[in-house]
Amino acid sequence: MSAENIKKIQNEKLVKQVRYVYDNVEYYRRLMDEKGVKPDDIKGTEDLHKLPFVKKDDLREAYPYGLLATDIKNCVRIHSTSGTTGKRVVAFYTQNDVDMWEECCARAIVAAGGDKHDVCQVSYGYGLFTGGAGLHGGSHRVGCLTLPMSSGNTDRQIQFMMDLNATLLCCTPSYAAYIGETLKEKGIKPEDNKLKAGIFGAEPWTEEMRRNIENSLGIKAYDIYGLTEISGPGVAFECEEQSGMHINEDHFIAEIINPDTGEVLPLGSKGELVFTSLDKEAFPLLRYRTRDICILSREKCSCGRTFVKMTKPMGRSDDMMIIRGVNVFPSQIETVLLNCGYAPNYQIIVDRVNNTDTFDVHVEMREEDFSDIPNGITQREKQLQSAMKTMLGINPRVRLVAPKSIARSEGKAVRVIDKRKLID
Ligand code: ADP
Ligand code: ZN
């Protein structure tokens, strides 16, 4: 569809959705009234900036029913966020909402090369988390043979993957890396499995991590993005070009804003991603601030899709640590580790001792790190430390720890332990 037609659809849907939300969600009506904006003021996407933002705090304040736009008897499902950065929030779905969401996930599977001949292993967690349910529904819609594994029990994952000839794998990238590591330990080579592609998301991951997963599983690894508040995974998905994710613009409008001022930024600028849902019935959100930082672009894509593309989120605005005054993202540390040949098994520990931030990075050793040269390990720690200093501008204390001593994640990985937060 041409960008022009997409815009036309968005304009029509937006006018309706704003009226619907104003009439049915008292909480948002109040925000609009406070800002002095009425539904009639919104005639199309160019008026979007007039609407107030919704933030995660609003969802917490309105918990659980305050942003519900329809009678509870019309709802068929509840999901909840993972609570990565605070109290969980819940979202409601009508059957139409579930259908729209599953359609989005189906598009992601097709974009990764999936069709009805595929065996799709869904290893995202099933339950309140949207990962399992979303990809499961998408897989059905495409007509794949769906293997609803959920996360965990890695030996069984591998047994079924091999015995039932899974061709697509859906899970978090950290779990995919762990499955790859376990396959290697079992002596199963990448070419021994039937997998051709994986659809990985729900947490930040780097290009280095993508290469690591692609090599260890012998597949193409595609990114998928979403959040519970806006429906779940599938809000945006990667195509064969593997250079950013197409946003399903017939269902969601994306904006990039300056997170400090709220000002809307032009295409190509880095800022906070904001979504407006266009079709949702139970839990419609207008101008929801995701706190994810990325860039939008409308350059022509070789796959032929015309939906706007978002870069990988470069970490959340609240993922960023400020250590001794310097901004540090876990993804930077991951990049250094993978570039230096380490596995992505690490943990960052930040604390404050005598008013000074301490910054420790624990990294699992490789076989070759065991050395009989005196100070061999210390030397490797020093090498890593200096590579990190170059990347970050500050010096962490790097410690190589025993293989397997850092807990593996079956869902979203816990990379940072910030003990400073416990104090205030
Ligand atoms: P929580 O915010 O509690 O983790 P969700 O489970 O709904 O709740 O997760 C949504 C968040 O996960 C997004 O806002 C984003 O920060 C992160 N996320 C989802 N997909 C990706 C992805 N492909 N890359 C990076 N981050 C992602
Ligand atoms: Zn594309």
CSV table of C-alpha atoms and ligand atoms in Angstrom, one decimal:
chain,number,residue,atom,x,y,z
A,1,MET,CA,0.0,0.0,0.0
A,2,SER,CA,1.3,3.5,-0.8
A,3,ALA,CA,2.3,5.7,2.0
A,4,GLU,CA,-0.5,8.0,0.9
A,5,ASN,CA,-3.2,5.3,1.3
A,6,ILE,CA,-1.8,4.3,4.7
A,7,LYS,CA,-2.1,7.9,5.8
A,8,LYS,CA,-5.7,8.0,4.6
A,9,ILE,CA,-6.6,4.9,6.6
A,10,GLN,CA,-4.9,6.3,9.6
A,11,ASN,CA,-6.7,9.6,9.4
A,12,GLU,CA,-10.1,7.9,9.2
A,13,LYS,CA,-9.4,5.4,12.0
A,14,LEU,CA,-7.9,8.1,14.2
A,15,VAL,CA,-10.9,10.3,14.1
A,16,LYS,CA,-13.1,7.4,15.1
A,17,GLN,CA,-10.8,6.1,17.8
A,18,VAL,CA,-10.4,9.5,19.5
A,19,ARG,CA,-14.2,9.9,19.6
A,20,TYR,CA,-14.5,6.4,21.0
A,21,VAL,CA,-11.9,6.9,23.7
A,22,TYR,CA,-13.3,10.3,24.7
A,23,ASP,CA,-16.8,8.8,25.0
A,24,ASN,CA,-15.8,5.6,26.9
A,25,VAL,CA,-12.7,6.3,29.0
A,26,GLU,CA,-13.3,8.8,31.7
A,27,TYR,CA,-9.7,8.8,32.7
A,28,TYR,CA,-8.5,9.9,29.2
A,29,ARG,CA,-11.5,12.3,28.8
A,30,ARG,CA,-10.2,14.1,31.9
A,31,LEU,CA,-6.7,14.4,30.4
A,32,MET,CA,-8.2,15.8,27.1
A,33,ASP,CA,-10.4,18.2,29.0
A,34,GLU,CA,-7.4,19.4,31.1
A,35,LYS,CA,-5.5,20.1,27.9
A,36,GLY,CA,-8.6,21.8,26.4
A,37,VAL,CA,-8.8,19.5,23.4
A,38,LYS,CA,-12.1,18.0,22.1
A,39,PRO,CA,-12.6,15.0,19.7
A,40,ASP,CA,-13.7,17.5,17.0
A,41,ASP,CA,-10.2,19.1,17.1
A,42,ILE,CA,-8.7,15.9,15.7
A,43,LYS,CA,-9.3,15.7,12.0
A,44,GLY,CA,-6.3,13.5,11.1
A,45,THR,CA,-2.8,12.5,12.0
A,46,GLU,CA,-1.5,16.1,11.7
A,47,ASP,CA,-3.6,16.9,14.8
A,48,LEU,CA,-2.2,14.0,16.8
A,49,HIS,CA,0.2,16.3,18.6
A,50,LYS,CA,-2.7,18.1,20.3
A,51,LEU,CA,-3.6,15.0,22.3
A,52,PRO,CA,-2.2,14.4,25.8
A,53,PHE,CA,0.3,11.6,26.4
A,54,VAL,CA,-0.5,8.5,28.4
A,55,LYS,CA,2.4,7.2,30.5
A,56,LYS,CA,3.1,4.0,32.4
A,57,ASP,CA,2.2,5.9,35.6
A,58,ASP,CA,-1.3,6.5,34.2
A,59,LEU,CA,-1.7,2.8,33.7
A,60,ARG,CA,-0.6,2.2,37.3
A,61,GLU,CA,-2.9,4.8,38.6
A,62,ALA,CA,-5.9,3.6,36.6
A,63,TYR,CA,-5.1,-0.1,37.5
A,64,PRO,CA,-7.0,-2.3,36.9
A,65,TYR,CA,-10.1,-1.0,35.1
A,66,GLY,CA,-9.6,2.7,34.8
A,67,LEU,CA,-8.6,2.7,31.1
A,68,LEU,CA,-11.1,0.0,30.0
A,69,ALA,CA,-13.2,1.3,27.1
A,70,THR,CA,-15.9,-1.3,27.0
A,71,ASP,CA,-18.0,-3.4,29.3
A,72,ILE,CA,-16.0,-6.2,30.9
A,73,LYS,CA,-18.6,-8.7,29.5
A,74,ASN,CA,-17.2,-7.8,26.0
A,75,CYS,CA,-13.7,-8.8,26.9
A,76,VAL,CA,-12.3,-12.3,26.4
A,77,ARG,CA,-8.7,-12.0,27.7
A,78,ILE,CA,-6.3,-10.3,30.1
A,79,HIS,CA,-2.5,-10.1,29.8
A,80,SER,CA,0.0,-8.4,32.0
A,81,THR,CA,3.4,-6.8,31.4
A,82,SER,CA,6.5,-8.7,32.7
A,83,GLY,CA,7.2,-6.0,35.2
A,84,THR,CA,10.7,-5.4,34.0
A,85,THR,CA,10.8,-1.9,35.3
A,86,GLY,CA,8.3,-1.8,38.1
A,87,LYS,CA,4.7,-2.9,39.0
A,88,ARG,CA,3.0,-4.9,36.4
A,89,VAL,CA,0.1,-3.4,34.5
A,90,VAL,CA,-2.8,-5.3,32.9
A,91,ALA,CA,-4.4,-5.0,29.5
A,92,PHE,CA,-7.8,-6.3,28.3
A,93,TYR,CA,-8.8,-7.7,24.9
A,94,THR,CA,-12.0,-8.3,23.1
A,95,GLN,CA,-12.2,-11.0,20.5
A,96,ASN,CA,-11.5,-8.4,17.8
A,97,ASP,CA,-8.5,-7.2,19.7
A,98,VAL,CA,-7.1,-10.7,19.9
A,99,ASP,CA,-7.8,-11.3,16.2
A,100,MET,CA,-6.0,-8.0,15.2
A,101,TRP,CA,-3.0,-8.9,17.4
A,102,GLU,CA,-2.7,-12.5,16.1
A,103,GLU,CA,-2.8,-11.1,12.5
A,104,CYS,CA,0.2,-8.8,13.4
A,105,CYS,CA,2.1,-11.8,14.7
A,106,ALA,CA,1.2,-13.8,11.6
A,107,ARG,CA,2.7,-11.0,9.5
A,108,ALA,CA,5.9,-11.4,11.5
A,109,ILE,CA,6.0,-15.1,10.9
A,110,VAL,CA,5.4,-14.7,7.1
A,111,ALA,CA,8.0,-11.9,7.0
A,112,ALA,CA,10.5,-14.4,8.4
A,113,GLY,CA,9.7,-16.9,5.6
A,114,GLY,CA,7.1,-18.9,7.4
A,115,ASP,CA,4.1,-20.6,5.8
A,116,LYS,CA,1.8,-23.6,6.4
A,117,HIS,CA,4.5,-26.1,5.7
A,118,ASP,CA,6.4,-24.9,8.8
A,119,VAL,CA,6.6,-26.4,12.3
A,120,CYS,CA,6.7,-23.4,14.6
A,121,GLN,CA,8.1,-24.0,18.0
A,122,VAL,CA,6.8,-21.3,20.4
A,123,SER,CA,9.2,-21.1,23.4
A,124,TYR,CA,8.1,-17.8,24.8
A,125,GLY,CA,6.4,-18.2,28.1
A,126,TYR,CA,2.7,-19.0,28.0
A,127,GLY,CA,0.4,-17.3,30.6
A,128,LEU,CA,0.0,-13.7,31.5
A,129,PHE,CA,3.1,-12.8,29.4
A,130,THR,CA,2.1,-11.9,25.9
A,131,GLY,CA,5.0,-13.6,24.1
A,132,GLY,CA,3.6,-17.2,24.1
A,133,ALA,CA,-0.1,-16.4,23.3
A,134,GLY,CA,0.8,-13.9,20.6
A,135,LEU,CA,3.1,-16.1,18.5
A,136,HIS,CA,0.9,-19.1,19.2
A,137,GLY,CA,-2.1,-17.3,17.7
A,138,GLY,CA,0.0,-16.0,14.8
A,139,SER,CA,1.4,-19.4,14.0
A,140,HIS,CA,-2.2,-20.8,13.9
A,141,ARG,CA,-3.3,-18.1,11.6
A,142,VAL,CA,-0.4,-18.8,9.2
A,143,GLY,CA,-1.3,-22.4,9.3
A,144,CYS,CA,2.0,-23.6,10.7
A,145,LEU,CA,2.0,-26.8,12.8
A,146,THR,CA,2.3,-25.2,16.2
A,147,LEU,CA,4.5,-26.6,18.9
A,148,PRO,CA,3.4,-24.8,22.1
A,149,MET,CA,6.5,-25.5,24.2
A,150,SER,CA,6.4,-22.4,26.5
A,151,SER,CA,9.8,-21.6,28.0
A,152,GLY,CA,12.0,-23.7,30.2
A,153,ASN,CA,12.9,-27.4,30.3
A,154,THR,CA,15.7,-26.9,27.7
A,155,ASP,CA,16.4,-30.6,27.3
A,156,ARG,CA,12.8,-31.3,26.3
A,157,GLN,CA,12.8,-28.2,24.0
A,158,ILE,CA,15.8,-29.7,22.2
A,159,GLN,CA,14.3,-33.2,22.0
A,160,PHE,CA,11.1,-32.0,20.5
A,161,MET,CA,12.9,-29.5,18.2
A,162,MET,CA,14.9,-32.4,16.8
A,163,ASP,CA,12.2,-35.2,16.8
A,164,LEU,CA,9.4,-33.1,15.4
A,165,ASN,CA,11.6,-31.2,12.9
A,166,ALA,CA,10.9,-27.7,14.1
A,167,THR,CA,11.6,-25.1,11.3
A,168,LEU,CA,10.8,-21.9,13.2
A,169,LEU,CA,11.8,-21.0,16.7
A,170,CYS,CA,10.1,-18.2,18.7
A,171,CYS,CA,11.6,-17.1,22.0
A,172,THR,CA,13.6,-14.4,23.7
A,173,PRO,CA,17.1,-13.9,22.2
A,174,SER,CA,18.7,-14.7,25.5
A,175,TYR,CA,16.9,-18.0,25.6
A,176,ALA,CA,17.8,-18.7,21.9
A,177,ALA,CA,21.4,-18.1,22.8
A,178,TYR,CA,21.1,-20.6,25.7
A,179,ILE,CA,19.4,-23.2,23.5
A,180,GLY,CA,22.3,-22.7,21.0
A,181,GLU,CA,24.9,-23.2,23.8
A,182,THR,CA,23.1,-26.3,25.1
A,183,LEU,CA,23.0,-27.8,21.5
A,184,LYS,CA,26.7,-27.4,21.3
A,185,GLU,CA,27.3,-29.1,24.6
A,186,LYS,CA,25.2,-32.0,23.5
A,187,GLY,CA,27.4,-32.3,20.4
A,188,ILE,CA,24.5,-31.4,18.0
A,189,LYS,CA,25.8,-29.4,15.1
A,190,PRO,CA,23.9,-26.4,13.7
A,191,GLU,CA,23.3,-28.3,10.4
A,192,ASP,CA,21.8,-31.2,12.3
A,193,ASN,CA,18.5,-29.4,13.1
A,194,LYS,CA,15.8,-28.4,10.6
A,195,LEU,CA,15.4,-24.8,11.9
A,196,LYS,CA,15.6,-22.2,9.2
A,197,ALA,CA,14.6,-19.0,11.1
A,198,GLY,CA,13.9,-17.6,14.5
A,199,ILE,CA,11.7,-14.8,15.7
A,200,PHE,CA,13.2,-13.2,18.7
A,201,GLY,CA,12.2,-10.2,20.8
A,202,ALA,CA,10.7,-9.0,24.1
A,203,GLU,CA,14.1,-7.7,25.2
A,204,PRO,CA,17.0,-5.7,23.8
A,205,TRP,CA,19.7,-7.6,21.8
A,206,THR,CA,22.6,-6.5,19.8
A,207,GLU,CA,23.7,-7.3,16.2
A,208,GLU,CA,26.6,-9.2,17.8
A,209,MET,CA,24.0,-11.3,19.6
A,210,ARG,CA,22.2,-11.9,16.3
A,211,ARG,CA,25.3,-13.3,14.7
A,212,ASN,CA,26.0,-15.5,17.8
A,213,ILE,CA,22.5,-17.0,17.6
A,214,GLU,CA,22.5,-17.3,13.8
A,215,ASN,CA,25.8,-19.3,14.0
A,216,SER,CA,25.0,-21.5,16.9
A,217,LEU,CA,21.5,-22.5,15.5
A,218,GLY,CA,22.3,-22.3,11.8
A,219,ILE,CA,19.4,-20.0,11.1
A,220,LYS,CA,18.4,-16.5,10.2
A,221,ALA,CA,17.4,-14.5,13.3
A,222,TYR,CA,14.6,-11.9,13.0
A,223,ASP,CA,13.6,-9.3,15.5
A,224,ILE,CA,10.1,-8.7,16.7
A,225,TYR,CA,8.9,-5.9,18.9
A,226,GLY,CA,5.8,-5.1,20.9
A,227,LEU,CA,4.5,-4.3,24.3
A,228,THR,CA,1.5,-5.5,26.3
A,229,GLU,CA,-0.1,-2.1,26.6
A,230,ILE,CA,-0.3,-1.8,22.8
A,231,SER,CA,-1.3,-5.6,22.3
A,232,GLY,CA,1.9,-7.6,22.6
A,233,PRO,CA,4.6,-8.8,20.2
A,234,GLY,CA,4.0,-8.1,16.5
A,235,VAL,CA,3.5,-4.3,16.8
A,236,ALA,CA,6.7,-4.3,14.6
A,237,PHE,CA,8.6,-7.1,12.8
A,238,GLU,CA,11.6,-7.6,10.7
A,239,CYS,CA,11.6,-8.6,7.1
A,240,GLU,CA,14.2,-10.4,5.0
A,241,GLU,CA,16.3,-7.3,4.8
A,242,GLN,CA,17.0,-7.6,8.6
A,243,SER,CA,17.6,-3.9,9.0
A,244,GLY,CA,14.9,-2.6,11.3
A,245,MET,CA,11.3,-3.5,12.0
A,246,HIS,CA,8.2,-2.6,10.0
A,247,ILE,CA,5.5,-1.1,12.2
A,248,ASN,CA,2.0,-2.3,11.5
A,249,GLU,CA,0.8,1.2,10.6
A,250,ASP,CA,-2.7,0.2,9.6
A,251,HIS,CA,-3.3,-0.6,13.3
A,252,PHE,CA,-0.8,1.7,15.1
A,253,ILE,CA,0.5,5.2,14.6
A,254,ALA,CA,4.1,5.7,15.7
A,255,GLU,CA,5.7,9.0,16.7
A,256,ILE,CA,9.2,9.9,18.0
A,257,ILE,CA,9.3,12.6,20.6
A,258,ASN,CA,12.0,14.3,22.6
A,259,PRO,CA,11.6,12.5,26.0
A,260,ASP,CA,12.5,15.6,28.0
A,261,THR,CA,10.2,18.1,26.3
A,262,GLY,CA,7.5,15.9,24.6
A,263,GLU,CA,8.1,17.7,21.3
A,264,VAL,CA,7.5,15.6,18.2
A,265,LEU,CA,10.7,15.0,16.2
A,266,PRO,CA,11.0,14.5,12.4
A,267,LEU,CA,11.7,11.1,10.8
A,268,GLY,CA,15.3,10.1,11.3
A,269,SER,CA,15.7,11.6,14.7
A,270,LYS,CA,16.5,9.5,17.8
A,271,GLY,CA,13.9,9.7,20.5
A,272,GLU,CA,11.2,8.1,22.5
A,273,LEU,CA,8.7,5.9,20.6
A,274,VAL,CA,5.0,6.8,21.1
A,275,PHE,CA,2.1,4.7,19.9
A,276,THR,CA,-1.5,5.4,19.2
A,277,SER,CA,-3.8,2.4,18.7
A,278,LEU,CA,-6.3,2.7,15.9
A,279,ASP,CA,-8.5,-0.4,16.2
A,280,LYS,CA,-8.5,-1.5,19.8
A,281,GLU,CA,-11.8,-1.9,21.5
A,282,ALA,CA,-11.0,-2.9,25.1
A,283,PHE,CA,-7.8,-1.1,25.9
A,284,PRO,CA,-7.2,1.6,23.4
A,285,LEU,CA,-4.3,3.9,24.1
A,286,LEU,CA,-3.7,7.3,22.5
A,287,ARG,CA,-0.2,8.6,22.4
A,288,TYR,CA,1.3,6.0,24.8
A,289,ARG,CA,4.9,6.7,25.8
A,290,THR,CA,6.8,3.5,25.5
A,291,ARG,CA,10.1,4.8,27.0
A,292,ASP,CA,11.8,2.8,24.2
A,293,ILE,CA,14.4,4.9,22.4
A,294,CYS,CA,14.7,4.4,18.6
A,295,ILE,CA,14.7,6.0,15.2
A,296,LEU,CA,12.0,5.8,12.5
A,297,SER,CA,12.7,5.8,8.8
A,298,ARG,CA,10.7,5.6,5.6
A,299,GLU,CA,13.4,4.6,3.2
A,300,LYS,CA,12.4,2.1,0.5
A,301,CYS,CA,12.7,-1.4,1.7
A,302,SER,CA,13.8,-4.2,-0.6
A,303,CYS,CA,11.1,-6.5,0.7
A,304,GLY,CA,8.4,-4.2,-0.9
A,305,ARG,CA,6.6,-3.4,2.3
A,306,THR,CA,5.9,0.3,2.7
A,307,PHE,CA,5.3,0.4,6.5
A,308,VAL,CA,7.6,2.8,8.4
A,309,LYS,CA,10.6,1.0,10.0
A,310,MET,CA,12.0,1.4,13.5
A,311,THR,CA,15.5,0.6,14.5
A,312,LYS,CA,16.1,-1.9,17.3
A,313,PRO,CA,15.3,0.0,20.5
A,314,MET,CA,18.6,1.2,21.9
A,315,GLY,CA,17.5,0.3,25.4
A,316,ARG,CA,14.8,2.0,27.3
A,317,SER,CA,15.1,5.4,28.6
A,318,ASP,CA,14.9,3.8,32.0
A,319,ASP,CA,17.3,1.0,31.1
A,320,MET,CA,20.1,3.4,31.0
A,321,MET,CA,22.3,3.5,34.0
A,322,ILE,CA,24.1,6.6,35.1
A,323,ILE,CA,27.3,5.4,36.7
A,324,ARG,CA,29.7,8.1,38.0
A,325,GLY,CA,27.8,10.5,35.9
A,326,VAL,CA,28.3,8.5,32.6
A,327,ASN,CA,25.5,7.0,30.7
A,328,VAL,CA,25.9,3.3,30.3
A,329,PHE,CA,23.6,0.9,28.4
A,330,PRO,CA,23.9,-2.9,29.0
A,331,SER,CA,23.9,-3.3,25.2
A,332,GLN,CA,27.3,-1.6,25.0
A,333,ILE,CA,28.7,-4.2,27.3
A,334,GLU,CA,27.2,-7.0,25.3
A,335,THR,CA,28.8,-5.6,22.1
A,336,VAL,CA,32.2,-5.6,23.7
A,337,LEU,CA,31.9,-9.1,25.1
A,338,LEU,CA,30.7,-10.7,21.8
A,339,ASN,CA,33.4,-8.8,19.8
A,340,CYS,CA,36.0,-10.1,22.2
A,341,GLY,CA,34.8,-13.7,21.6
A,342,TYR,CA,32.9,-14.2,24.9
A,343,ALA,CA,29.4,-15.7,25.2
A,344,PRO,CA,26.6,-13.3,26.1
A,345,ASN,CA,26.5,-14.5,29.7
A,346,TYR,CA,27.2,-11.5,31.9
A,347,GLN,CA,25.8,-9.5,34.8
A,348,ILE,CA,26.4,-5.9,35.7
A,349,ILE,CA,26.4,-5.0,39.4
A,350,VAL,CA,26.2,-1.4,40.4
A,351,ASP,CA,26.4,-0.2,44.0
A,352,ARG,CA,27.3,2.9,45.9
A,353,VAL,CA,30.1,2.8,48.6
A,354,ASN,CA,31.2,5.9,50.4
A,355,ASN,CA,29.2,8.0,48.0
A,356,THR,CA,31.0,6.6,45.0
A,357,ASP,CA,29.5,4.3,42.4
A,358,THR,CA,31.0,0.9,42.1
A,359,PHE,CA,30.7,-0.8,38.7
A,360,ASP,CA,31.4,-4.5,38.3
A,361,VAL,CA,30.9,-6.7,35.3
A,362,HIS,CA,30.9,-10.4,35.8
A,363,VAL,CA,31.6,-12.5,32.7
A,364,GLU,CA,31.7,-16.2,32.3
A,365,MET,CA,35.1,-17.7,31.3
A,366,ARG,CA,35.7,-19.7,28.2
A,367,GLU,CA,37.6,-22.9,28.2
A,368,GLU,CA,40.7,-21.2,26.9
A,369,ASP,CA,40.6,-18.8,29.9
A,370,PHE,CA,41.8,-21.5,32.2
A,371,SER,CA,45.5,-21.1,31.9
A,372,ASP,CA,48.5,-22.3,33.9
A,373,ILE,CA,50.4,-19.0,33.2
A,374,PRO,CA,50.5,-17.2,36.5
A,375,ASN,CA,48.1,-14.2,36.2
A,376,GLY,CA,46.7,-15.5,33.0
A,377,ILE,CA,43.1,-14.8,34.1
A,378,THR,CA,44.0,-11.4,35.5
A,379,GLN,CA,45.5,-10.5,32.2
A,380,ARG,CA,42.3,-11.4,30.3
A,381,GLU,CA,40.3,-9.5,32.8
A,382,LYS,CA,42.5,-6.5,32.1
A,383,GLN,CA,42.1,-6.8,28.3
A,384,LEU,CA,38.3,-6.9,28.7
A,385,GLN,CA,38.4,-4.0,31.1
A,386,SER,CA,40.3,-1.8,28.7
A,387,ALA,CA,38.0,-2.7,25.8
A,388,MET,CA,35.0,-1.7,27.9
A,389,LYS,CA,36.8,1.5,29.0
A,390,THR,CA,37.1,2.4,25.3
A,391,MET,CA,33.4,1.7,24.6
A,392,LEU,CA,32.0,3.4,27.7
A,393,GLY,CA,34.4,6.0,28.8
A,394,ILE,CA,34.6,4.7,32.3
A,395,ASN,CA,36.4,1.8,33.9
A,396,PRO,CA,34.4,-1.2,35.2
A,397,ARG,CA,35.9,-3.8,37.4
A,398,VAL,CA,35.8,-7.0,35.3
A,399,ARG,CA,35.8,-10.4,36.9
A,400,LEU,CA,35.9,-13.6,34.9
A,401,VAL,CA,33.7,-16.1,36.8
A,402,ALA,CA,33.4,-19.9,36.4
A,403,PRO,CA,31.5,-21.2,33.3
A,404,LYS,CA,27.8,-21.7,34.1
A,405,SER,CA,27.9,-19.6,37.2
A,406,ILE,CA,25.6,-16.9,35.9
A,407,ALA,CA,22.0,-17.9,35.9
A,408,ARG,CA,20.5,-18.6,32.4
A,409,SER,CA,17.3,-16.9,31.4
A,410,GLU,CA,14.3,-18.7,29.9
A,411,GLY,CA,12.4,-15.5,29.5
A,412,LYS,CA,13.7,-12.0,29.7
A,413,ALA,CA,17.3,-11.9,30.9
A,414,VAL,CA,18.3,-10.0,34.1
A,415,ARG,CA,21.5,-8.2,33.2
A,416,VAL,CA,21.7,-5.5,35.7
A,417,ILE,CA,21.6,-5.6,39.5
A,418,ASP,CA,21.5,-2.0,40.7
A,419,LYS,CA,21.9,-2.1,44.4
A,420,ARG,CA,21.8,1.7,44.6
A,421,LYS,CA,18.1,1.7,44.1
A,422,LEU,CA,17.6,-0.2,47.3
A,423,ILE,CA,19.0,2.6,49.3
A,424,ASP,CA,16.8,5.5,48.4
B,1,ADP,P1,7.7,-5.0,30.5
B,1,ADP,O1,7.7,-3.5,30.2
B,1,ADP,O2,7.3,-5.2,31.9
B,1,ADP,O3,8.9,-5.7,30.1
B,1,ADP,P2,6.4,-6.3,28.3
B,1,ADP,O4,6.5,-7.7,28.6
B,1,ADP,O5,5.1,-5.8,27.7
B,1,ADP,O6,6.5,-5.5,29.6
B,1,ADP,O7,7.6,-5.8,27.4
B,1,ADP,C1,7.6,-4.7,26.5
B,1,ADP,C2,8.9,-4.1,26.4
B,1,ADP,O8,9.9,-5.0,26.1
B,1,ADP,C3,9.0,-3.0,25.4
B,1,ADP,O9,8.6,-1.8,25.8
B,1,ADP,C4,10.5,-3.0,25.1
B,1,ADP,O10,11.2,-2.2,26.1
B,1,ADP,C5,10.9,-4.4,25.3
B,1,ADP,N1,11.0,-5.1,24.0
B,1,ADP,C6,10.1,-5.8,23.4
B,1,ADP,N2,10.5,-6.3,22.2
B,1,ADP,C7,11.8,-5.8,22.0
B,1,ADP,C8,12.8,-5.9,21.0
B,1,ADP,N3,12.6,-6.6,19.9
B,1,ADP,N4,14.0,-5.3,21.2
B,1,ADP,C9,14.2,-4.6,22.4
B,1,ADP,N5,13.3,-4.4,23.3
B,1,ADP,C10,12.1,-5.0,23.2
B,2,ZN,ZN,11.2,-4.7,4.6
